[in-house]
Amino acid sequence: MRVIFMGTPEFSVPVLEALAGAHEVVAVYSQPPRPAGRGKKERPSPVHAKAEELGIEVRTPRNFKAPEDREAFAALNADIAVVVAYGLILPQAILDAPAKGCLNIHASLLPRWRGAAPIHRAIMAGDSQTGICIMQMEAGLDTGPVLLREATEIGATETTGELHDRLSAMGARLILDALSEIDSLILQPQPEDGVTYAAKIDKAEAQVDWTRPADEVIRHINGLSPFPGAWTEIAGERIKLLRAAPAEGSGAPGEILDGFTIACGAGALEILEAQRPGKRPMSGADVLRGLRLPARLG
């Protein structure tokens, strides 16, 4: 099958690799290189870099407003396009160009968590399950009918980074199943009930509020790990908190109870992983060796 692949971040890379091993990927579309690192040198996206490694042509239009970009897309004469976290809204002319349309791999159990940050939001909301949906794309935001779906449990202290990797591998497997059965799969319209939207994560959300119940703070910390990373200030340093678990104890919100166990508005939690500025992530115990904890966090 002649496939156009459209994706940008690391999440999309395993899908590209799977497709390249099973089908003819005629072109890869990705977001243009962006300034990155201390020198702000332009760096290609993870998908862009992987496509070049695989010897596949890469195209990086900023949008599809120009007629020549739409014409170049249609001229590929693709059977289907596969879209995974591409980062652009596709106009109808692009959605209609491949013979079998465009399929999207979405990291939630639609219609729950349509939008930009479904993995973060599922953990932060305390969902027990999430999954992957293979969806036929249409003009609305993640509103198209679903061809395949698979659920997975969310671990009690699983972080967004860990769930991200599991769902990426799941998506790569499911898209191959979908393409092999494309002519026999039945499109299932999404129900109107249960729609939620996964708003893009704002860095302003990242500061920990110790007055909230411990279970909410745990989900907040694990859901924002590793990026952007929930944080609290300790001894004048902004410390990223990367994994937390329930703990015994109670006290005033932000009170240090024992080791790296902290009281919340209700209950307490233990910090299992954290990161000091300019340092690598490490266990909570290792962070404590070089950090003087106050009696209470603000």
mmCIF file of C-alpha atoms in Angstrom, residues 124-227:
data_model
loop_
_atom_site.group_PDB
_atom_site.id
_atom_site.type_symbol
_atom_site.label_atom_id
_atom_site.label_comp_id
_atom_site.label_asym_id
_atom_site.label_seq_id
_atom_site.Cartn_x
_atom_site.Cartn_y
_atom_site.Cartn_z
ATOM 1 C CA MET A 124 -4.252 13.930 35.843
ATOM 2 C CA ALA A 125 -7.983 13.149 35.891
ATOM 3 C CA GLY A 126 -7.442 9.798 37.593
ATOM 4 C CA ASP A 127 -8.723 7.655 34.713
ATOM 5 C CA SER A 128 -8.250 3.933 35.323
ATOM 6 C CA GLN A 129 -8.008 3.199 31.594
ATOM 7 C CA THR A 130 -6.953 4.815 28.370
ATOM 8 C CA GLY A 131 -5.981 3.415 24.988
ATOM 9 C CA ILE A 132 -5.557 3.925 21.266
ATOM 10 C CA CYS A 133 -8.164 4.679 18.638
ATOM 11 C CA ILE A 134 -7.606 4.433 14.889
ATOM 12 C CA MET A 135 -9.928 7.074 13.510
ATOM 13 C CA GLN A 136 -11.017 8.141 10.037
ATOM 14 C CA MET A 137 -10.229 11.838 9.913
ATOM 15 C CA GLU A 138 -12.765 14.528 9.152
ATOM 16 C CA ALA A 139 -12.796 18.306 9.495
ATOM 17 C CA GLY A 140 -13.731 18.393 13.212
ATOM 18 C CA LEU A 141 -11.229 18.038 16.070
ATOM 19 C CA ASP A 142 -10.900 14.267 16.624
ATOM 20 C CA THR A 143 -14.569 13.770 15.770
ATOM 21 C CA GLY A 144 -14.256 11.114 13.064
ATOM 22 C CA PRO A 145 -15.573 7.548 13.227
ATOM 23 C CA VAL A 146 -13.373 4.891 14.833
ATOM 24 C CA LEU A 147 -12.145 1.792 12.992
ATOM 25 C CA LEU A 148 -10.203 0.084 15.783
ATOM 26 C CA ARG A 149 -9.703 0.700 19.489
ATOM 27 C CA GLU A 150 -7.760 -0.997 22.258
ATOM 28 C CA ALA A 151 -7.798 -0.183 25.976
ATOM 29 C CA THR A 152 -5.046 -0.455 28.566
ATOM 30 C CA GLU A 153 -4.958 0.028 32.327
ATOM 31 C CA ILE A 154 -3.126 3.032 33.768
ATOM 32 C CA GLY A 155 -0.728 2.024 36.548
ATOM 33 C CA ALA A 156 -1.162 3.512 40.025
ATOM 34 C CA THR A 157 2.098 5.510 39.829
ATOM 35 C CA GLU A 158 2.568 5.437 36.038
ATOM 36 C CA THR A 159 3.884 8.670 34.560
ATOM 37 C CA THR A 160 2.927 10.320 31.319
ATOM 38 C CA GLY A 161 6.362 9.412 29.937
ATOM 39 C CA GLU A 162 5.853 5.703 30.621
ATOM 40 C CA LEU A 163 2.287 5.652 29.313
ATOM 41 C CA HIS A 164 3.416 7.652 26.256
ATOM 42 C CA ASP A 165 5.867 4.905 25.307
ATOM 43 C CA ARG A 166 3.343 2.098 25.812
ATOM 44 C CA LEU A 167 0.675 3.842 23.753
ATOM 45 C CA SER A 168 3.135 4.671 20.985
ATOM 46 C CA ALA A 169 4.001 0.974 20.595
ATOM 47 C CA MET A 170 0.312 0.063 20.746
ATOM 48 C CA GLY A 171 -0.497 2.587 18.017
ATOM 49 C CA ALA A 172 2.216 1.172 15.758
ATOM 50 C CA ARG A 173 0.763 -2.315 16.132
ATOM 51 C CA LEU A 174 -2.874 -1.265 15.676
ATOM 52 C CA ILE A 175 -2.275 0.796 12.527
ATOM 53 C CA LEU A 176 -0.756 -2.232 10.809
ATOM 54 C CA ASP A 177 -3.845 -4.222 11.795
ATOM 55 C CA ALA A 178 -6.094 -1.463 10.469
ATOM 56 C CA LEU A 179 -4.319 -1.250 7.115
ATOM 57 C CA SER A 180 -4.392 -5.021 6.654
ATOM 58 C CA GLU A 181 -8.174 -5.033 7.246
ATOM 59 C CA ILE A 182 -9.018 -1.618 5.808
ATOM 60 C CA ASP A 183 -11.666 -2.842 3.365
ATOM 61 C CA SER A 184 -13.565 -4.895 5.942
ATOM 62 C CA LEU A 185 -13.482 -2.649 9.024
ATOM 63 C CA ILE A 186 -16.752 -0.999 10.020
ATOM 64 C CA LEU A 187 -16.667 2.686 10.858
ATOM 65 C CA GLN A 188 -18.162 3.311 14.293
ATOM 66 C CA PRO A 189 -19.419 6.886 14.803
ATOM 67 C CA GLN A 190 -18.347 8.389 18.127
ATOM 68 C CA PRO A 191 -21.158 8.732 20.678
ATOM 69 C CA GLU A 192 -22.266 12.235 21.540
ATOM 70 C CA ASP A 193 -22.148 11.461 25.270
ATOM 71 C CA GLY A 194 -18.849 11.418 27.134
ATOM 72 C CA VAL A 195 -16.983 14.005 25.053
ATOM 73 C CA THR A 196 -14.096 15.665 26.910
ATOM 74 C CA TYR A 197 -11.275 17.849 25.622
ATOM 75 C CA ALA A 198 -7.601 17.470 26.490
ATOM 76 C CA ALA A 199 -6.381 21.054 26.485
ATOM 77 C CA LYS A 200 -2.724 21.668 25.738
ATOM 78 C CA ILE A 201 -0.596 21.625 28.880
ATOM 79 C CA ASP A 202 0.286 25.123 30.063
ATOM 80 C CA LYS A 203 3.500 25.509 32.058
ATOM 81 C CA ALA A 204 1.541 27.723 34.449
ATOM 82 C CA GLU A 205 -0.250 24.543 35.613
ATOM 83 C CA ALA A 206 2.947 22.945 36.837
ATOM 84 C CA GLN A 207 3.381 24.420 40.339
ATOM 85 C CA VAL A 208 2.192 22.014 43.028
ATOM 86 C CA ASP A 209 -0.636 23.158 45.288
ATOM 87 C CA TRP A 210 -0.160 21.299 48.580
ATOM 88 C CA THR A 211 -3.618 22.301 49.813
ATOM 89 C CA ARG A 212 -5.195 19.829 47.382
ATOM 90 C CA PRO A 213 -5.885 16.225 48.480
ATOM 91 C CA ALA A 214 -2.916 13.876 48.190
ATOM 92 C CA ASP A 215 -4.489 11.721 45.453
ATOM 93 C CA GLU A 216 -4.977 14.810 43.263
ATOM 94 C CA VAL A 217 -1.416 16.009 43.852
ATOM 95 C CA ILE A 218 -0.044 12.542 43.000
ATOM 96 C CA ARG A 219 -1.948 12.538 39.707
ATOM 97 C CA HIS A 220 -0.736 16.082 39.027
ATOM 98 C CA ILE A 221 2.913 15.116 39.593
ATOM 99 C CA ASN A 222 2.796 11.846 37.648
ATOM 100 C CA GLY A 223 0.683 13.345 34.874
ATOM 101 C CA LEU A 224 3.172 16.155 34.216
ATOM 102 C CA SER A 225 6.227 13.859 34.279
ATOM 103 C CA PRO A 226 8.625 14.232 32.584
ATOM 104 C CA PHE A 227 7.339 17.312 30.731
#
